[in-house]
Coordinates of C-alpha atoms and ligand atoms in Angstrom, one line a residue:
X113 CA 6.0 -21.1 -23.8
X114 CA 2.5 -22.5 -23.5
X115 CA 1.8 -23.8 -20.2
X116 CA 0.4 -27.2 -19.5
X117 CA -1.9 -28.0 -16.6
X118 CA -0.3 -30.6 -14.1
X119 CA -3.5 -32.8 -14.6
X120 CA -2.7 -32.9 -18.3
X121 CA 1.0 -33.8 -17.6
X122 CA 0.1 -36.6 -15.1
X123 CA -2.8 -38.1 -17.1
X124 CA -1.1 -39.0 -20.3
X125 CA 1.8 -40.5 -18.2
X126 CA -0.7 -42.7 -16.4
X127 CA -2.2 -43.7 -19.8
X128 CA 1.3 -44.4 -21.3
X129 CA 2.3 -46.5 -18.2
X130 CA -1.1 -48.3 -18.4
X131 CA -0.8 -48.9 -22.2
X132 CA 2.9 -50.2 -21.8
X133 CA 1.9 -52.6 -19.0
X134 CA -1.2 -53.7 -21.0
X135 CA 0.8 -54.3 -24.2
X136 CA 3.6 -56.2 -22.2
X137 CA 1.1 -58.3 -20.2
X138 CA -1.0 -59.0 -23.3
X139 CA 2.2 -60.0 -25.4
X140 CA 3.4 -62.3 -22.6
X141 CA 0.1 -63.9 -21.9
X142 CA -0.9 -64.4 -25.6
X143 CA 2.8 -65.7 -26.5
X144 CA 2.7 -68.0 -23.3
X145 CA -0.7 -69.2 -24.3
X146 CA 0.3 -69.7 -27.8
X147 CA 3.2 -71.9 -26.8
X148 CA 1.0 -73.8 -24.4
X149 CA -1.9 -74.2 -27.1
X150 CA 0.6 -75.4 -29.7
X151 CA 2.2 -77.8 -27.2
X152 CA -1.3 -79.1 -26.2
X153 CA -2.2 -79.4 -30.0
X154 CA 1.0 -81.4 -30.6
X155 CA 0.3 -83.7 -27.6
X156 CA -3.2 -84.1 -28.9
X157 CA -2.1 -85.0 -32.3
X158 CA 0.5 -87.5 -30.9
X159 CA -2.3 -89.3 -29.0
X160 CA -4.4 -89.4 -32.1
X161 CA -1.6 -90.8 -34.2
X162 CA -0.8 -93.3 -31.5
X163 CA -4.4 -94.6 -31.4
X164 CA -4.3 -94.8 -35.3
X165 CA -1.1 -96.9 -34.9
X166 CA -3.1 -99.4 -32.7
X167 CA -5.5 -99.8 -35.5
X168 CA -2.6 -100.6 -37.8
X169 CA -1.2 -103.5 -35.6
X170 CA -2.2 -106.2 -37.9
X171 CA -2.2 -104.5 -41.3
X172 CA 0.5 -105.4 -43.6
X173 CA 2.8 -102.6 -44.5
X174 CA 2.7 -102.5 -48.2
X175 CA 2.1 -99.7 -50.5
X176 CA -1.2 -101.3 -51.9
X177 CA -2.8 -102.2 -48.6
X178 CA -6.1 -100.6 -49.2
X179 CA -7.0 -101.1 -45.5
X180 CA -4.4 -98.6 -44.5
X181 CA -6.2 -95.8 -46.5
X182 CA -9.5 -96.9 -45.1
X183 CA -8.5 -96.7 -41.5
X184 CA -7.0 -93.3 -42.2
X185 CA -10.1 -92.0 -43.6
X186 CA -12.4 -93.4 -41.0
X187 CA -10.4 -92.2 -38.1
X188 CA -9.6 -89.1 -39.8
X189 CA -13.4 -88.2 -40.1
X190 CA -14.1 -89.2 -36.4
X191 CA -11.2 -87.1 -35.1
X192 CA -11.4 -84.3 -37.6
X193 CA -7.7 -84.7 -38.2
X194 CA -5.8 -85.5 -41.3
X195 CA -4.1 -88.7 -40.7
X196 CA -1.3 -90.0 -43.0
X197 CA 0.5 -93.4 -42.9
X198 CA 3.9 -93.4 -44.5
X199 CA 5.9 -96.5 -45.0
X200 CA 9.6 -96.8 -44.1
X201 CA 10.5 -96.1 -47.7
X202 CA 8.7 -92.7 -47.5
X203 CA 5.8 -94.0 -49.8
X204 CA 2.5 -92.8 -48.6
X205 CA 0.2 -95.8 -47.8
X206 CA -2.8 -94.0 -46.6
X207 CA -4.2 -90.4 -46.1
X208 CA -7.6 -89.1 -44.9
X209 CA -7.7 -86.3 -47.1
X210 CA -5.8 -87.1 -50.3
X211 CA -5.2 -90.0 -52.6
X212 CA -1.9 -91.6 -51.3
X213 CA -1.2 -92.5 -54.9
X214 CA -0.9 -88.9 -56.0
X215 CA 1.2 -88.0 -53.0
X216 CA 5.0 -87.8 -53.5
X217 CA 7.6 -89.6 -51.4
X218 CA 7.7 -88.3 -47.7
X219 CA 11.1 -89.6 -46.8
X220 CA 12.6 -86.0 -46.7
X221 CA 9.8 -84.7 -44.2
X222 CA 11.5 -83.8 -40.9
X223 CA 8.7 -85.3 -38.8
X224 CA 9.1 -88.6 -40.7
X225 CA 12.7 -88.8 -40.1
X226 CA 12.4 -88.0 -36.5
X227 CA 9.8 -90.7 -36.1
X228 CA 11.7 -93.2 -38.0
X229 CA 14.6 -92.5 -35.5
X230 CA 12.1 -93.6 -32.7
X231 CA 11.2 -90.1 -31.5
X232 CA 8.0 -88.1 -31.8
X233 CA 8.4 -86.0 -35.0
X234 CA 6.9 -82.5 -34.8
X235 CA 7.0 -80.0 -37.7
X236 CA 5.1 -76.8 -38.7
X237 CA 5.4 -75.8 -42.4
X238 CA 3.6 -75.3 -45.7
X239 CA 1.9 -78.3 -47.1
X240 CA 2.4 -78.5 -50.7
X241 CA -0.3 -81.2 -50.9
X242 CA -3.1 -79.0 -49.2
X243 CA -1.6 -75.7 -49.9
X244 CA -1.5 -74.1 -46.5
X245 CA 0.5 -74.3 -43.2
X246 CA 0.0 -77.4 -41.1
X247 CA 1.1 -78.8 -37.9
X248 CA 2.4 -82.4 -38.3
X249 CA 3.1 -84.9 -35.3
X250 CA 4.6 -88.1 -36.4
X251 CA 5.0 -91.5 -34.3
X252 CA 6.6 -94.7 -35.4
X253 CA 4.5 -97.6 -36.6
X254 CA 6.0 -100.6 -35.1
X255 CA 5.0 -104.3 -35.7
X256 CA 6.9 -106.9 -33.6
X257 CA 9.0 -103.9 -32.2
X258 CA 10.2 -103.2 -35.7
X259 CA 9.5 -99.7 -37.3
X260 CA 7.5 -100.4 -40.4
X261 CA 6.5 -96.7 -41.1
X262 CA 5.3 -93.7 -39.5
X263 CA 1.7 -92.6 -38.6
X264 CA 1.3 -88.8 -38.9
X265 CA -1.5 -86.7 -37.5
X266 CA -1.8 -83.1 -38.7
X267 CA -4.0 -80.0 -38.3
X268 CA -4.1 -77.0 -40.5
X269 CA -2.5 -74.1 -38.6
X270 CA -5.4 -71.9 -39.9
X271 CA -7.6 -73.6 -37.1
X272 CA -4.9 -73.1 -34.5
X273 CA -4.4 -69.5 -35.7
X274 CA -8.1 -68.8 -35.5
X275 CA -8.2 -70.1 -31.9
X276 CA -5.2 -68.0 -31.0
X277 CA -6.8 -64.8 -32.8
X278 CA -10.0 -65.4 -30.8
X279 CA -7.8 -65.4 -27.7
X280 CA -6.0 -62.2 -28.9
X281 CA -9.3 -60.5 -29.3
X282 CA -10.6 -61.4 -25.8
X283 CA -7.3 -60.2 -24.3
X284 CA -7.4 -56.9 -26.4
X285 CA -11.0 -56.2 -25.3
X286 CA -10.1 -57.0 -21.8
X287 CA -7.1 -54.8 -22.2
X288 CA -9.2 -51.9 -23.7
X289 CA -11.6 -52.2 -20.8
X290 CA -8.7 -52.1 -18.2
X291 CA -7.1 -49.2 -20.1
X292 CA -10.5 -47.3 -19.9
X293 CA -10.7 -48.0 -16.2
X294 CA -7.1 -47.0 -15.8
X295 CA -7.8 -43.7 -17.7
X296 CA -10.7 -42.8 -15.6
X297 CA -8.8 -43.7 -12.4
X298 CA -5.8 -41.9 -13.6
X299 CA -7.8 -38.7 -14.3
X300 CA -9.2 -38.7 -10.6
X301 CA -5.8 -39.5 -9.2
X302 CA -4.3 -36.7 -11.2
X303 CA -7.0 -34.4 -10.2
X304 CA -6.5 -35.4 -6.4
X305 CA -2.8 -34.4 -6.7
X306 CA -3.4 -31.2 -8.7
X307 CA -6.4 -30.1 -6.7
X308 CA -4.5 -29.2 -3.4
X309 CA -1.8 -27.7 -5.4
X310 CA -4.3 -25.5 -7.0
X311 CA -5.5 -24.4 -3.7
X312 CA -2.0 -23.6 -2.7
X313 CA -1.5 -21.6 -5.8
X314 CA -4.9 -19.7 -5.1
X315 CA -3.6 -19.0 -1.6
X316 CA -0.2 -17.8 -2.6
X317 CA -1.9 -15.4 -5.0
X318 CA -4.2 -14.2 -2.2
X319 CA -1.0 -13.5 -0.1
X320 CA 0.5 -11.7 -3.0
X321 CA -2.5 -9.5 -3.3
X322 CA -1.9 -8.6 0.5
X323 CA -4.9 -10.6 2.0
X324 CA -2.7 -12.2 4.7
X325 CA -5.1 -12.9 7.4
X326 CA -6.6 -16.2 6.2
X327 CA -4.1 -19.1 6.5
X328 CA -4.0 -21.9 3.9
X329 CA -5.6 -25.2 4.8
X330 CA -3.0 -28.0 5.4
X331 CA -3.4 -30.7 2.8
X332 CA -2.9 -34.5 3.8
X333 CA 0.1 -35.1 1.5
X334 CA 3.3 -34.6 3.5
X335 CA 5.0 -32.6 0.8
X336 CA 2.1 -30.4 0.1
X337 CA 1.4 -29.9 3.9
X338 CA 5.0 -28.6 4.4
X339 CA 4.6 -26.3 1.4
X340 CA 1.4 -24.9 2.9
X341 CA 2.9 -24.5 6.3
X342 CA 5.9 -22.7 4.8
X343 CA 3.6 -20.4 2.9
X344 CA 1.5 -19.8 6.1
X345 CA 4.8 -19.0 7.9
X346 CA 6.0 -16.7 5.1
X347 CA 2.4 -14.9 5.3
X348 CA 2.8 -14.5 9.0
X349 CA 6.3 -13.0 8.7
X350 CA 5.1 -10.8 5.9
X351 CA 2.1 -9.6 8.1
X352 CA 4.5 -8.8 10.9
X353 CA 6.8 -7.0 8.7
X354 CA 4.2 -5.0 7.0
X355 CA 2.5 -4.0 10.5
X356 CA 5.8 -2.8 11.8
X357 CA 6.6 -0.9 8.6
X358 CA 3.1 0.6 8.7
X359 CA 3.7 1.5 12.4
X360 CA 6.9 3.1 11.6
X361 CA 5.4 5.0 8.8
X362 CA 2.6 6.3 10.9
X363 CA 5.0 7.3 13.6
X364 CA 7.0 9.2 11.2
X365 CA 4.1 10.6 9.6
X366 CA 2.7 11.7 12.9
X367 CA 6.1 13.2 13.8
X368 CA 6.4 15.0 10.6
X369 CA 2.7 16.5 10.6
X370 CA 3.0 17.6 14.2
X371 CA 6.1 19.5 13.4
X372 CA 5.7 23.3 13.1
X373 CA 8.9 23.3 10.8
X374 CA 8.3 22.6 7.2
X375 CA 10.2 19.4 6.1
X376 CA 10.9 18.6 2.5
X377 CA 12.8 15.5 1.3
X378 CA 14.2 15.6 -2.2
X379 CA 15.9 12.8 -4.2
X380 CA 19.2 13.2 -5.9
X381 CA 17.3 14.6 -9.0
X382 CA 15.6 17.3 -7.0
X383 CA 12.1 15.6 -7.2
X384 CA 10.0 16.0 -4.1
X385 CA 9.7 12.8 -2.1
X386 CA 8.0 13.8 0.9
X387 CA 6.7 17.2 2.5
X388 CA 4.9 17.5 5.7
X389 CA 1.6 19.5 6.2
X390 CA 3.5 22.6 7.7
X391 CA 5.9 22.6 4.7
X392 CA 2.9 22.2 2.2
X393 CA 1.0 25.1 4.0
X394 CA 4.2 27.3 4.0
X395 CA 4.9 26.8 0.2
X396 CA 1.0 26.7 -0.7
X397 CA 1.4 23.3 -2.1
X398 CA -0.7 20.2 -2.4
X399 CA 1.3 17.4 -1.0
X400 CA -0.4 14.7 -3.1
X401 CA 0.0 16.4 -6.4
X402 CA 3.3 17.8 -5.9
X403 CA 4.7 14.4 -4.9
X404 CA 7.5 13.1 -7.3
X405 CA 7.5 16.4 -9.3
X406 CA 10.8 18.2 -9.7
X407 CA 10.8 20.9 -7.0
X408 CA 12.0 23.6 -9.2
X409 CA 8.6 23.3 -11.1
X410 CA 6.6 23.1 -7.9
X411 CA 7.8 26.3 -6.2
X412 CA 7.9 29.8 -7.7
X413 CA 10.0 31.7 -5.3
X414 CA 13.5 32.4 -6.7
X415 CA 15.2 32.8 -3.3
X416 CA 14.1 29.4 -2.2
X417 CA 14.8 27.8 -5.7
X418 CA 18.3 29.1 -5.2
X419 CA 18.7 27.8 -1.8
X420 CA 17.5 24.4 -2.8
X421 CA 20.0 24.4 -5.7
X422 CA 22.9 25.1 -3.5
X423 CA 21.8 22.4 -1.1
X424 CA 21.5 19.9 -3.9
X425 CA 25.1 20.6 -5.0
X426 CA 26.7 20.9 -1.5
X427 CA 27.8 18.0 0.5
X428 CA 27.9 20.1 3.6
X429 CA 24.9 21.3 5.4
X430 CA 23.8 24.7 4.5
X431 CA 21.8 27.3 6.6
X432 CA 20.4 30.5 5.4
X433 CA 17.5 33.0 5.8
X434 CA 15.0 32.8 2.8
X435 CA 12.6 35.6 2.1
X436 CA 9.4 34.6 0.3
X437 CA 7.0 37.2 -0.9
X438 CA 3.5 36.0 -1.3
X439 CA 0.6 38.0 0.4
X440 CA 3.1 39.9 2.3
X441 CA 6.7 39.1 3.2
X442 CA 7.6 36.0 5.1
X443 CA 11.1 35.1 6.4
X444 CA 12.2 31.4 6.8
X445 CA 15.4 29.9 8.4
X446 CA 16.2 27.3 6.0
X447 CA 18.3 24.3 6.8
X448 CA 19.6 21.9 4.0
X449 CA 21.3 18.7 4.7
X450 CA 22.0 15.7 2.3
X451 CA 20.0 12.6 3.1
X452 CA 22.1 9.6 3.4
X453 CA 21.2 5.9 3.9
X454 CA 22.8 3.6 6.7
X455 CA 25.9 3.0 4.3
X456 CA 26.3 6.8 3.9
X457 CA 25.2 6.8 0.2
X458 CA 23.6 10.0 -0.6
X459 CA 19.8 9.6 -1.4
X460 CA 18.9 13.4 -1.8
X461 CA 18.5 16.2 0.3
X462 CA 16.5 17.3 3.5
X463 CA 15.3 20.8 3.7
X464 CA 13.9 22.2 7.0
X465 CA 12.0 25.5 7.0
X466 CA 11.3 27.4 10.0
X467 CA 9.0 30.5 9.8
X468 CA 10.7 33.4 11.7
X469 CA 8.5 36.1 10.3
X470 CA 7.0 36.6 13.7
X471 CA 10.4 36.6 15.4
X472 CA 11.6 39.2 12.9
X473 CA 8.5 41.3 13.4
X474 CA 9.0 41.3 17.2
X475 CA 12.6 42.2 16.8
X476 CA 11.6 45.1 14.5
X477 CA 8.8 46.1 16.9
X478 CA 11.3 46.1 19.8
X479 CA 13.7 48.2 17.8
X480 CA 11.1 50.6 16.7
X481 CA 10.0 50.7 20.3
X482 CA 13.3 51.6 21.7
X483 CA 13.7 54.3 18.9
X484 CA 10.2 55.7 19.6
X485 CA 10.7 55.8 23.4
X486 CA 14.1 57.5 23.0
X487 CA 12.5 60.0 20.5
X488 CA 9.6 60.6 22.9
X489 CA 11.9 61.3 25.8
X490 CA 14.3 63.2 23.8
X491 CA 11.8 65.9 23.0
X492 CA 11.0 67.1 26.4
X493 CA 14.6 66.5 27.8
X494 CA 16.0 68.7 24.8
X495 CA 13.4 71.3 25.9
X496 CA 14.2 71.2 29.5
X497 CA 17.9 71.3 28.9
X498 CA 17.5 74.3 26.6
X499 CA 15.6 76.2 29.1
X500 CA 18.0 75.3 32.0
X501 CA 20.9 76.3 30.0
X502 CA 19.1 79.7 29.2
X503 CA 18.5 80.2 32.9
X504 CA 21.9 79.5 33.8
X505 CA 23.2 81.7 31.2
X506 CA 21.6 84.8 32.8
X507 CA 17.9 84.4 32.3
X508 CA 17.5 83.4 35.9
X509 CA 18.1 87.1 36.8
X510 CA 15.2 88.2 34.7
X511 CA 12.2 87.1 37.0
X512 CA 9.5 87.5 34.3
X513 CA 11.4 85.2 31.8
X514 CA 12.6 82.9 34.6
X515 CA 9.2 82.0 35.8
X516 CA 8.0 81.4 32.4
X517 CA 10.9 79.1 31.5
X518 CA 10.3 77.3 34.8
X519 CA 6.8 76.7 34.0
X520 CA 7.7 75.3 30.7
X521 CA 10.3 73.1 32.4
X522 CA 7.7 71.8 34.7
X523 CA 5.2 71.2 31.9
X524 CA 7.9 69.1 30.2
X525 CA 8.8 67.4 33.2
X526 CA 5.0 66.3 33.6
X527 CA 5.1 65.2 30.1
X528 CA 8.2 63.0 30.8
X529 CA 6.3 61.7 33.8
X530 CA 3.3 60.9 31.9
X531 CA 5.3 59.0 29.3
X532 CA 7.1 57.1 31.9
X533 CA 4.0 56.4 33.9
X534 CA 2.2 54.9 30.7
X535 CA 5.2 52.9 29.9
X536 CA 5.3 51.4 33.3
X537 CA 1.6 50.8 33.3
X538 CA 2.0 49.0 29.9
X539 CA 4.9 47.0 31.1
X540 CA 3.0 46.0 34.2
X541 CA -0.2 45.0 32.4
X542 CA 2.0 42.8 30.0
X543 CA 4.0 41.3 32.8
X544 CA 1.0 40.6 34.9
X545 CA -0.9 39.1 32.0
X546 CA 1.9 36.9 31.2
X547 CA 2.3 35.8 34.9
X548 CA -1.4 35.4 35.2
X549 CA -1.3 37.8 38.1
X550 CA -4.4 39.7 37.0
X551 CA -7.7 38.4 38.6
X552 CA -11.0 38.7 37.0
X553 CA -14.4 38.4 38.7
X554 CA -18.0 38.5 37.7
X555 CA -19.0 42.4 38.1
X556 CA -21.7 44.8 37.3
X557 CA -20.4 47.0 34.4
X558 CA -22.5 50.2 35.1
X559 CA -20.5 51.4 38.1
X560 CA -17.0 50.9 36.4
X561 CA -18.4 52.9 33.4
X562 CA -19.6 55.6 35.6
X563 CA -16.4 56.0 37.6
X564 CA -14.4 56.3 34.2
X565 CA -16.8 58.9 33.0
X566 CA -16.4 60.9 36.2
X567 CA -12.6 61.0 35.8
X568 CA -13.1 62.6 32.2
X569 CA -15.8 64.8 33.3
X570 CA -13.8 67.9 34.4
X571 CA -12.0 67.9 30.9
X572 CA -15.4 67.4 29.3
X573 CA -17.0 70.2 31.2
X574 CA -14.3 72.7 30.1
X575 CA -15.2 71.8 26.3
X576 CA -18.9 71.7 27.3
X577 CA -18.9 68.1 26.1
X578 CA -21.8 66.1 27.3
X579 CA -20.8 62.4 28.1
X580 CA -23.9 60.1 27.8
X581 CA -24.1 56.7 29.3
X582 CA -26.4 53.8 28.1
X583 CA -26.0 50.6 30.2
X584 CA -28.4 48.0 31.6
X585 CA -28.3 48.1 35.3
X586 CA -27.6 44.4 35.8
X587 CA -25.2 43.9 32.9
X588 CA -22.3 41.8 34.2
X589 CA -19.0 40.8 32.9
X590 CA -15.8 38.9 34.0
X591 CA -13.6 41.8 34.5
X592 CA -10.8 43.3 36.6
X593 CA -12.5 46.6 37.5
X594 CA -9.5 49.0 38.1
X595 CA -8.0 47.8 34.6
X596 CA -11.3 48.1 32.7
X597 CA -11.8 51.6 34.3
X598 CA -8.4 52.6 33.0
X599 CA -9.1 51.4 29.5
X600 CA -12.3 53.3 29.4
X601 CA -10.8 56.4 30.9
X602 CA -8.3 56.3 27.9
X603 CA -10.9 55.8 25.3
X604 CA -13.3 58.5 26.9
X605 CA -10.4 60.8 27.3
X606 CA -9.4 60.4 23.7
X607 CA -13.1 61.0 22.6
X608 CA -13.3 64.3 24.7
X609 CA -9.7 65.3 23.6
X610 CA -10.4 64.9 19.8
X611 CA -14.0 66.2 19.8
X612 CA -14.8 69.8 19.0
X613 CA -16.4 71.7 22.0
X614 CA -20.1 71.3 22.5
X615 CA -20.4 67.8 21.0
X616 CA -21.6 64.5 22.6
X617 CA -19.7 61.5 23.7
X618 CA -21.8 58.4 24.0
X619 CA -20.7 55.3 26.2
X620 CA -22.9 52.3 25.6
X621 CA -22.7 48.8 26.9
X622 CA -24.7 45.9 26.0
X623 CA -24.5 42.1 26.0
X624 CA -24.0 40.3 22.6
X625 CA -23.9 36.5 22.8
X626 CA -21.2 35.4 25.3
X627 CA -19.5 38.9 25.2
X628 CA -20.2 42.4 26.8
X629 CA -19.5 45.2 24.3
X630 CA -18.7 48.7 25.4
X631 CA -18.7 51.3 22.7
X632 CA -17.3 54.8 23.1
X633 CA -18.7 57.0 20.3
X634 CA -17.6 60.5 19.5
X635 CA -18.3 63.1 16.8
X636 CA -14.7 64.2 16.4
X637 CA -12.7 64.6 13.2
X638 CA -12.3 60.7 13.2
X639 CA -9.4 58.6 12.0
X640 CA -8.5 58.2 8.2
X641 CA -8.8 54.5 7.1
X642 CA -5.1 54.0 6.2
X643 CA -4.1 54.7 9.9
X644 CA -6.8 52.3 11.5
X645 CA -4.7 49.1 11.3
X646 CA -1.9 50.6 13.2
X647 CA -3.8 52.9 15.7
X648 CA -3.2 50.4 18.6
X649 CA 0.6 50.4 18.2
X650 CA 2.7 52.1 20.9
X651 CA 3.4 55.8 20.0
X652 CA 1.5 55.6 16.9
X653 CA -0.3 58.9 16.3
X654 CA -2.3 60.2 13.3
X655 CA -0.9 63.8 13.6
X656 CA 2.0 63.7 16.1
X657 CA 2.2 67.4 16.4
X658 CA -1.4 67.9 17.1
X659 CA -1.7 65.1 19.4
X660 CA 1.2 66.3 21.4
X661 CA -0.2 69.7 21.8
X662 CA -3.4 68.5 23.2
X663 CA -1.5 66.1 25.4
X664 CA -1.0 62.4 25.2
X665 CA 1.9 59.9 25.3
X666 CA 0.7 57.9 22.2
X667 CA 0.3 54.9 24.6
X668 CA -3.2 55.3 25.5
X669 CA -4.7 53.0 22.9
X670 CA -1.7 50.5 23.4
X671 CA -2.8 50.3 27.0
X672 CA -6.5 49.7 26.1
X673 CA -5.5 46.8 23.7
X674 CA -3.4 45.2 26.3
X675 CA -6.0 45.3 28.9
X676 CA -8.6 44.0 26.5
X677 CA -6.2 41.1 25.6
X678 CA -5.7 40.4 29.3
X679 CA -9.4 40.1 29.7
X680 CA -9.5 37.5 26.8
X681 CA -11.4 40.2 24.7
X682 CA -10.4 42.7 22.1
X683 CA -10.6 46.2 21.1
X684 CA -11.7 47.4 17.6
X685 CA -12.2 50.7 16.0
X686 CA -14.5 52.0 13.2
X687 CA -14.4 55.6 11.8
X688 CA -16.1 57.8 9.4
X689 CA -13.9 61.0 9.4
X690 CA -15.9 64.0 10.1
X691 CA -18.9 62.0 11.2
X692 CA -18.1 59.7 14.1
X693 CA -15.5 57.3 15.6
X694 CA -16.6 54.2 17.5
X695 CA -14.2 52.3 19.8
X696 CA -15.5 48.9 20.7
X697 CA -14.2 46.9 23.8
X698 CA -15.1 43.3 24.1
X699 CA -15.0 41.5 27.4
X700 CA -16.4 38.1 28.2
X701 CA -20.0 38.3 29.9
X702 CA -20.6 36.8 33.3
Ligands
LIG884 P1 -2.5 59.7 22.5 O1 -2.1 59.7 24.0 O2 -1.6 60.6 21.6 O3 -4.0 60.2 22.5 P2 -3.4 57.3 21.9 O4 -2.8 56.1 21.9 O5 -4.5 57.3 23.0 O6 -2.5 58.4 22.1 O7 -4.1 57.6 20.5 C1 -3.3 57.4 19.4 C2 -3.7 58.3 18.2 O8 -5.0 57.8 17.8 C3 -4.1 59.6 18.6 O9 -2.8 60.3 18.4 C4 -5.0 60.2 17.6 O10 -4.3 60.5 16.5 C5 -5.8 58.9 17.5 N1 -7.0 58.9 18.1 C6 -7.4 58.3 19.3 N2 -8.6 58.4 19.6 C7 -9.2 59.1 18.7 C8 -10.5 59.6 18.5 N3 -11.4 59.4 19.4 N4 -10.7 60.5 17.4 C9 -9.6 60.7 16.6 N5 -8.4 60.3 16.7 C10 -8.2 59.4 17.7

């Protein structure tokens, strides 16, 4: 449907009303005026007829009285009127424009009969004598109070019609002028009405586009003013609603993005509605691209897919462990609940993923640790038990063997002691670090390194290993000296232990940026690369048999690692088997 502008609806209505008014006014005016004009003309003709009658007072009313015709012609000329004198018999005695002898009897004319009855006769009709419409006014011709005939004055209707037409023309021209003025005025009035409406329309469109800050100006017209106020009120309400919704959305977003759990909301068809940043990171998804896509297309892992399928089809909450294999193995505790609105209608599913990989690793480590400790303790205990039983079985009576066996028992006991000491040390360091009971001060490093080397010197001397120290005199670090010394003893002891006799062990310390790095370098057999990542684990040994033989609990490097961590530093290792092995201990510089 084509839409017409309000101005074009109002304007023709204005014009129509104006034209109707004009036509009505013109018709009324002209018809009144016509009546008035005809009445005036009739009065005029009556007066002329009466004047003519005065001239006929002394004239004999006979058909051959020439005087009558003369008077008619003279007065008719002066008054520009056709004057006719008709005798009581109807015979025309005189006429200002025709020969009375040629005129027929007028006794049947209505104006004649009225005048003969003593009234003023008026008639408008076609004149057969002159061949056009005429207005006739007839008055009685009296002599000695006796009617002797009729004096009739007449005018052609053409003249009257001409005068009326001239009037019509003027009225029509005036009407046209008025119509034009009404049209122009109407146009401006229509514009004045539609203008503010147009402004309101533009304002409403602006509101619809979301620009709710600017209020609409209030027009002067009461109805439009109420409309504008209503629109402004609506915009304000909308603004408040939008603000509160945005705030709610932001709050929800903030909560979701600060959660460490992955949260996924799916609709009933399994399309992804929302995913928080933790969820996107866990599943390696881009939240924006994955939005609204079927979840089964977005994720690859079959275990998770299966869990989601189960959740989508189950009305009850589901909980399970899901294992995802990508760049290693990750384990998630997954919860699936159906999403419901306030009325309880199901909208889809909510899935929460909690990464428990580390927890599982810790559990595994603890399990392994218990197994390792038991295994480590079991070996010397089995050995001790065996020798004690042998002694009890009679070997005690063989002094040579007995002494030998007791020596082995003593050695195994030392080993047990060593393992337990190291375990206790490790536990203490971990506990103290957790409780922040280890205190660090700015200290010169060199003294600590010298003490550590001194501890290992006896062992080194036996193997003729030279321990060399390179450390600036004033190099300082934030350390706990006894702990750092213990870590260094472990590193230097290992270096000496695993080096061939006669080699050199170097201990170097230097500042690198905000750190002090202490390196222990040896020329021993080194550590094959596949063992390097696990070398700092408790009880981890490259060659368990050899390691036990040359003494060691398998906890030395684990202690070093925990001491480094307690200092806020770390320990790393590089090794080229057969060439050299370098352990680097980093601690914060002072
Ligand atoms: P252990 O008490 O058995 O020496 P550590 O924790 O100190 O235990 O060391 C773990 C393992 O790392 C050792 O068994 C050994 O295989 C290897 N290792 C440590 N330091 C060295 C080194 N300097 N050269 C070669 N292997 C080493």
